[in-house]
């Protein structure tokens, strides 16, 4: 499209898209062709080859002329078993993003509000706006933990239909304690969504708090730990009434048979996946130790598969110098509340070493007077 094209021009409909959507900025993470890509929080390891073989051979038995199981019963039961719950408390979708979108379509929308606590995962507000939901913004503390008293006051004042908490929080890595989630549940008049896309890397999960009596839903994904970002599978665990309500909103047959099957078969490889999580947690701890030895950079504690760092000034320049050395991390240096910050995903041992070597070279350049 050029600047002169618009409603009423040849080939362009008279009715333009919604004004509130035109005002939105697209959400994307820039990709560059460099040898070490530590910018999108994916797993650096492909799934186990035996998983791929088992999945593909199971796929041969699938009648491709038929729609997939609309309620993904096999997958829900397998996830329920793994999560220590029942299948009627599990809802699955194409990535946890679609889980979040379905929550907004069901409980948000025009005339409704969602509270988020910034800085946090930008897609929460983005999906809110796309679904017409007003966004109410609370501030995290300086150390990026939730300020519970301020959050409770905001919730009391604005009565949001949805409260979103990302824990571990993307991009800061902050893990909220159980008491923080309980405190929000005590005051929230609507649904409390805990986005645990990185939950496997943390030391506790809000899944244990899910019950019929609490409007709590916990979203999870196969994209990180299960090394299945390409397959797009996420799920949430919530009360039965909530899962039933989501099922009524999501499009019929939204979850393709290969995705359902992959999610079910993957759970047979739990010990391999647990070993990967441990390797990434060890890699994260080593990164934190090594980064903390460097002069001129603050390192934030993380319960995820990434670490947020803040050089003492010139964050964007540091990002460029890392790219020059073949290492791509995520540049948050110009984001509100994240001045100078960069986020590095934990990679393989070799990738982490290359990142650290690049940091040791580049950091003095940005911290020099
Ligand atoms: N929530 C958070 C906090 C994330 O960082 C991501 C991935 N960037 C997602 C949800 C979405 O993950 P997916 O749709 O791949 O499951």
Coordinates of C-alpha atoms and ligand atoms in Angstrom, one line a residue:
X1 CA 0.0 0.0 0.0
X2 CA 1.2 3.5 -0.7
X3 CA 0.3 6.6 1.2
X4 CA -2.3 7.7 -1.4
X5 CA -4.3 4.5 -1.2
X6 CA -7.3 4.4 1.1
X7 CA -11.0 3.8 1.3
X8 CA -12.8 4.9 -1.9
X9 CA -9.7 4.4 -4.1
X10 CA -9.8 1.8 -6.9
X11 CA -9.8 -1.7 -5.4
X12 CA -10.0 -0.4 -1.8
X13 CA -13.4 -0.9 0.0
X14 CA -15.4 2.1 1.1
X15 CA -15.4 0.9 4.6
X16 CA -12.0 1.1 6.3
X17 CA -10.9 -1.1 9.2
X18 CA -11.8 -0.1 12.7
X19 CA -10.1 3.1 13.9
X20 CA -8.9 1.5 17.1
X21 CA -7.1 -1.2 15.1
X22 CA -5.5 1.3 12.7
X23 CA -4.0 2.9 15.7
X24 CA -2.3 -0.3 16.9
X25 CA 1.4 -1.0 16.3
X26 CA 2.1 -4.5 14.9
X27 CA 3.8 -6.9 17.4
X28 CA 6.9 -8.5 16.0
X29 CA 10.4 -9.2 17.0
X30 CA 13.0 -8.3 14.3
X31 CA 14.9 -11.2 12.9
X32 CA 18.4 -11.0 11.6
X33 CA 20.5 -13.7 9.9
X34 CA 23.2 -14.1 12.5
X35 CA 24.9 -17.3 13.8
X36 CA 23.7 -17.0 17.4
X37 CA 20.0 -16.1 17.8
X38 CA 19.0 -15.6 21.4
X39 CA 16.1 -13.2 20.9
X40 CA 12.8 -15.1 20.9
X41 CA 12.9 -17.4 24.0
X42 CA 12.5 -20.6 22.0
X43 CA 14.2 -23.8 23.1
X44 CA 17.7 -24.1 21.5
X45 CA 17.2 -27.9 21.3
X46 CA 15.0 -29.6 18.7
X47 CA 12.5 -32.1 20.1
X48 CA 13.9 -35.7 20.6
X49 CA 14.2 -37.6 17.3
X50 CA 12.1 -40.5 18.8
X51 CA 9.3 -38.0 19.4
X52 CA 9.3 -36.9 15.8
X53 CA 9.3 -40.5 14.6
X54 CA 6.5 -41.5 17.0
X55 CA 4.4 -38.4 16.0
X56 CA 4.9 -39.0 12.2
X57 CA 4.0 -42.6 12.4
X58 CA 0.9 -41.9 14.5
X59 CA 0.0 -39.2 11.9
X60 CA -0.2 -41.9 9.2
X61 CA -3.2 -43.4 10.9
X62 CA -5.2 -40.2 11.0
X63 CA -8.1 -40.0 8.5
X64 CA -7.1 -36.7 6.8
X65 CA -10.5 -36.4 5.0
X66 CA -12.2 -36.0 8.4
X67 CA -12.2 -33.0 10.7
X68 CA -10.1 -33.4 13.8
X69 CA -11.6 -34.3 17.2
X70 CA -13.4 -31.0 18.0
X71 CA -12.9 -31.3 21.7
X72 CA -9.4 -32.7 21.5
X73 CA -10.3 -35.3 24.1
X74 CA -7.1 -37.4 23.8
X75 CA -4.9 -34.3 24.2
X76 CA -6.9 -32.8 27.1
X77 CA -6.8 -36.1 29.0
X78 CA -3.0 -36.5 28.4
X79 CA -2.4 -32.9 29.6
X80 CA -4.8 -33.3 32.5
X81 CA -2.9 -36.4 33.7
X82 CA 0.5 -34.6 33.4
X83 CA -0.9 -31.5 35.3
X84 CA -2.6 -33.6 38.0
X85 CA -6.1 -32.4 37.1
X86 CA -9.1 -33.6 35.0
X87 CA -9.7 -33.2 31.3
X88 CA -12.7 -31.0 31.8
X89 CA -10.4 -28.4 33.4
X90 CA -8.1 -28.2 30.3
X91 CA -8.7 -26.0 27.2
X92 CA -6.2 -26.3 24.3
X93 CA -5.5 -23.9 21.4
X94 CA -3.0 -22.9 18.7
X95 CA -0.3 -21.6 21.0
X96 CA -1.0 -19.9 24.3
X97 CA -1.6 -16.7 22.3
X98 CA -4.8 -18.3 21.0
X99 CA -5.7 -19.3 24.6
X100 CA -5.3 -15.7 25.7
X101 CA -7.2 -14.4 22.7
X102 CA -10.1 -16.8 23.5
X103 CA -10.1 -15.6 27.1
X104 CA -10.4 -12.0 25.9
X105 CA -13.1 -12.9 23.4
X106 CA -15.1 -14.6 26.2
X107 CA -14.5 -12.2 29.1
X108 CA -13.3 -9.0 27.5
X109 CA -14.6 -7.0 24.6
X110 CA -16.2 -3.6 24.1
X111 CA -17.2 -1.8 27.3
X112 CA -15.0 -4.2 29.3
X113 CA -11.5 -3.8 30.9
X114 CA -8.4 -5.8 31.5
X115 CA -5.6 -4.9 33.9
X116 CA -2.0 -5.5 33.1
X117 CA 1.1 -4.6 35.1
X118 CA 3.9 -3.1 33.0
X119 CA 6.5 -3.8 31.9
X120 CA 5.1 -7.2 30.8
X121 CA 4.3 -9.3 27.7
X122 CA 3.2 -6.8 25.1
X123 CA 0.7 -9.2 23.5
X124 CA -1.6 -9.0 26.5
X125 CA -2.5 -5.4 25.8
X126 CA -2.3 -6.0 22.1
X127 CA -4.9 -8.8 22.2
X128 CA -7.0 -6.7 24.6
X129 CA -7.1 -3.8 22.1
X130 CA -7.8 -6.1 19.1
X131 CA -10.8 -7.5 21.0
X132 CA -12.0 -4.0 21.9
X133 CA -11.1 -4.4 25.6
X134 CA -9.9 -1.3 27.4
X135 CA -6.5 -1.7 29.0
X136 CA -5.9 -0.5 32.5
X137 CA -2.2 -0.2 33.3
X138 CA -0.6 -0.8 36.7
X139 CA 3.1 -0.3 37.3
X140 CA 5.5 -2.9 38.6
X141 CA 8.1 -1.9 41.3
X142 CA 11.6 -0.8 40.4
X143 CA 12.8 -4.5 40.8
X144 CA 9.9 -5.5 38.4
X145 CA 7.9 -7.4 41.1
X146 CA 4.2 -6.7 41.4
X147 CA 3.4 -4.0 43.8
X148 CA 0.5 -5.8 45.5
X149 CA -1.0 -2.8 47.4
X150 CA -1.0 -0.7 44.3
X151 CA -2.4 -3.6 42.2
X152 CA -5.2 -4.1 44.7
X153 CA -6.0 -0.4 44.7
X154 CA -6.1 -0.3 40.9
X155 CA -8.3 -3.4 40.8
X156 CA -10.7 -1.9 43.4
X157 CA -10.9 1.3 41.5
X158 CA -11.3 0.0 38.0
X159 CA -13.1 -3.4 38.5
X160 CA -11.4 -5.1 35.5
X161 CA -13.1 -8.0 33.9
X162 CA -9.7 -9.7 33.4
X163 CA -6.5 -9.3 35.4
X164 CA -3.4 -10.5 33.6
X165 CA -0.2 -11.6 35.4
X166 CA 2.7 -13.0 33.6
X167 CA 4.9 -15.2 35.9
X168 CA 7.7 -15.7 35.2
X169 CA 7.2 -12.3 33.6
X170 CA 8.3 -11.7 30.1
X171 CA 10.7 -9.8 29.6
X172 CA 11.9 -9.3 33.2
X173 CA 12.0 -12.9 34.4
X174 CA 10.3 -12.1 37.7
X175 CA 8.4 -14.9 39.4
X176 CA 5.5 -13.9 41.5
X177 CA 5.1 -15.7 44.8
X178 CA 1.9 -17.6 45.6
X179 CA 0.9 -14.9 48.1
X180 CA 0.8 -12.3 45.3
X181 CA -1.6 -14.4 43.1
X182 CA -3.7 -15.1 46.2
X183 CA -3.8 -11.4 47.0
X184 CA -5.0 -10.6 43.5
X185 CA -7.6 -13.3 43.6
X186 CA -8.9 -11.9 46.9
X187 CA -9.7 -8.5 45.3
X188 CA -10.4 -9.2 41.6
X189 CA -14.0 -9.1 40.6
X190 CA -13.3 -11.0 37.3
X191 CA -11.0 -13.6 35.9
X192 CA -7.4 -13.7 37.0
X193 CA -5.2 -15.1 34.2
X194 CA -1.7 -16.2 35.1
X195 CA 0.4 -16.5 32.0
X196 CA 2.9 -19.3 32.7
X197 CA 4.5 -19.6 29.3
X198 CA 7.8 -20.0 31.1
X199 CA 6.3 -21.9 34.1
X200 CA 8.4 -25.0 33.8
X201 CA 11.6 -22.9 34.5
X202 CA 10.2 -21.5 37.7
X203 CA 10.0 -23.1 41.2
X204 CA 6.3 -23.1 41.6
X205 CA 3.1 -23.1 39.5
X206 CA -0.3 -21.4 40.0
X207 CA -1.9 -24.5 38.4
X208 CA -2.1 -25.9 42.0
X209 CA -4.4 -23.0 43.0
X210 CA -7.0 -23.8 40.3
X211 CA -10.3 -24.9 41.7
X212 CA -14.0 -24.5 41.0
X213 CA -14.3 -21.8 43.6
X214 CA -11.7 -19.4 42.2
X215 CA -11.9 -17.5 38.9
X216 CA -8.2 -18.4 38.2
X217 CA -6.9 -19.7 34.9
X218 CA -3.3 -20.6 34.1
X219 CA -2.0 -20.5 30.6
X220 CA 0.9 -22.7 29.4
X221 CA 2.6 -23.5 26.1
X222 CA 4.4 -26.3 24.3
X223 CA 6.5 -23.6 22.5
X224 CA 9.3 -23.4 25.0
X225 CA 10.0 -26.5 27.1
X226 CA 8.5 -28.9 24.6
X227 CA 10.6 -27.5 21.8
X228 CA 7.5 -27.3 19.6
X229 CA 7.2 -23.6 18.8
X230 CA 6.6 -24.5 15.1
X231 CA 3.6 -26.6 15.9
X232 CA 1.7 -23.9 17.8
X233 CA 0.1 -25.5 20.8
X234 CA -0.8 -24.0 24.1
X235 CA -3.4 -24.8 26.8
X236 CA -4.9 -23.5 30.0
X237 CA -6.0 -25.0 33.2
X238 CA -9.1 -23.4 34.8
X239 CA -12.4 -24.2 36.5
X240 CA -14.8 -26.4 34.6
X241 CA -17.3 -23.6 34.0
X242 CA -14.6 -21.4 32.5
X243 CA -13.4 -24.2 30.2
X244 CA -17.0 -24.8 29.0
X245 CA -17.3 -21.1 28.3
X246 CA -14.1 -21.0 26.3
X247 CA -15.2 -24.0 24.3
X248 CA -18.4 -22.1 23.3
X249 CA -16.4 -19.2 21.9
X250 CA -13.5 -20.8 20.0
X251 CA -13.9 -21.7 16.4
X252 CA -15.0 -25.3 15.7
X253 CA -12.2 -27.6 14.7
X254 CA -9.6 -24.9 15.4
X255 CA -6.9 -27.4 16.5
X256 CA -5.5 -29.4 13.6
X257 CA -5.1 -33.2 14.0
X258 CA -1.3 -33.1 13.7
X259 CA -1.1 -30.5 16.5
X260 CA -3.4 -32.5 18.8
X261 CA -1.4 -35.6 18.1
X262 CA 2.0 -33.9 18.6
X263 CA 0.8 -32.6 22.0
X264 CA -0.3 -36.1 23.1
X265 CA 2.8 -37.9 21.9
X266 CA 5.2 -35.3 23.4
X267 CA 4.0 -36.1 26.9
X268 CA 5.4 -39.6 26.5
X269 CA 8.9 -38.0 26.4
X270 CA 8.6 -36.2 29.7
X271 CA 11.9 -37.3 31.2
X272 CA 13.8 -36.0 28.1
X273 CA 12.0 -32.7 28.4
X274 CA 12.7 -32.5 32.1
X275 CA 16.4 -33.0 31.3
X276 CA 16.2 -30.1 28.8
X277 CA 14.6 -27.8 31.4
X278 CA 17.3 -28.7 33.9
X279 CA 20.0 -27.9 31.3
X280 CA 18.4 -24.5 30.5
X281 CA 18.0 -23.7 34.2
X282 CA 21.7 -24.6 34.7
X283 CA 22.6 -22.4 31.7
X284 CA 20.6 -19.5 33.0
X285 CA 22.2 -19.7 36.4
X286 CA 25.7 -19.8 34.8
X287 CA 24.8 -16.8 32.6
X288 CA 23.6 -14.9 35.7
X289 CA 26.9 -15.7 37.6
X290 CA 29.1 -14.7 34.6
X291 CA 27.1 -11.6 33.8
X292 CA 27.2 -10.5 37.4
X293 CA 31.0 -10.5 37.3
X294 CA 31.0 -7.8 34.5
X295 CA 31.4 -4.2 35.3
X296 CA 28.7 -1.7 34.1
X297 CA 25.7 -4.0 33.7
X298 CA 22.8 -4.9 36.1
X299 CA 21.4 -8.4 35.9
X300 CA 17.8 -9.1 37.0
X301 CA 17.0 -12.4 38.7
X302 CA 15.1 -14.8 36.4
X303 CA 12.8 -17.8 36.8
X304 CA 12.5 -18.2 33.0
X305 CA 14.7 -19.3 30.1
X306 CA 16.0 -15.8 29.5
X307 CA 17.7 -13.1 31.5
X308 CA 17.1 -9.3 31.4
X309 CA 20.2 -7.1 31.6
X310 CA 20.6 -3.4 31.9
X311 CA 23.9 -1.8 30.9
X312 CA 24.6 1.5 32.6
X313 CA 23.7 3.5 29.5
X314 CA 23.7 3.1 25.7
X315 CA 21.7 -0.2 25.6
X316 CA 20.9 0.1 21.9
X317 CA 24.6 0.6 21.1
X318 CA 25.4 -2.6 23.1
X319 CA 22.7 -4.5 21.1
X320 CA 24.4 -3.3 17.9
X321 CA 27.8 -4.3 19.1
X322 CA 26.5 -7.8 19.9
X323 CA 25.0 -8.1 16.5
X324 CA 28.3 -7.1 15.0
X325 CA 29.8 -10.1 16.8
X326 CA 27.1 -12.4 15.4
X327 CA 24.8 -12.5 18.5
X328 CA 21.2 -11.4 18.3
X329 CA 19.4 -10.6 21.6
X330 CA 16.1 -8.8 22.1
X331 CA 16.4 -5.0 22.3
X332 CA 14.1 -3.4 24.8
X333 CA 16.3 -0.4 25.3
X334 CA 13.8 2.1 24.0
X335 CA 10.7 0.5 25.5
X336 CA 8.9 2.4 28.3
X337 CA 10.2 1.4 31.8
X338 CA 12.9 -0.8 30.3
X339 CA 15.5 1.9 29.4
X340 CA 18.7 0.4 28.1
X341 CA 17.5 -3.2 28.8
X342 CA 18.3 -6.2 26.6
X343 CA 16.9 -9.7 27.0
X344 CA 19.0 -12.7 26.3
X345 CA 17.4 -16.2 25.8
X346 CA 19.3 -19.1 27.3
X347 CA 20.8 -21.0 24.5
X348 CA 23.1 -24.1 24.2
X349 CA 26.3 -24.0 26.2
X350 CA 28.2 -22.9 23.1
X351 CA 25.7 -20.1 22.3
X352 CA 25.9 -18.9 25.9
X353 CA 29.7 -18.8 25.7
X354 CA 29.6 -16.9 22.5
X355 CA 27.2 -14.4 24.0
X356 CA 29.3 -13.9 27.1
X357 CA 32.5 -13.5 25.0
X358 CA 30.7 -10.8 22.9
X359 CA 29.5 -9.1 26.1
X360 CA 33.0 -9.0 27.5
X361 CA 34.2 -7.3 24.3
X362 CA 31.3 -5.0 23.8
X363 CA 30.5 -3.8 27.3
X364 CA 33.6 -1.8 27.9
X365 CA 32.9 0.1 24.6
X366 CA 29.5 1.3 25.9
X367 CA 30.6 2.0 29.4
X368 CA 33.6 4.1 28.5
X369 CA 33.1 7.8 29.3
Ligands
LIG1 N1 3.0 -15.7 26.8 C1 4.2 -15.2 27.0 C2 4.6 -14.6 28.2 C3 5.1 -15.4 25.9 O1 6.4 -14.9 26.1 C4 4.7 -16.1 24.8 C5 5.7 -16.3 23.6 N2 6.5 -15.2 23.3 C6 3.4 -16.5 24.7 C7 2.6 -16.3 25.7 C8 2.9 -17.2 23.4 O2 3.4 -18.4 23.2 P1 2.8 -19.4 22.2 O3 1.6 -18.7 21.5 O4 3.9 -19.8 21.3 O5 2.3 -20.5 23.0

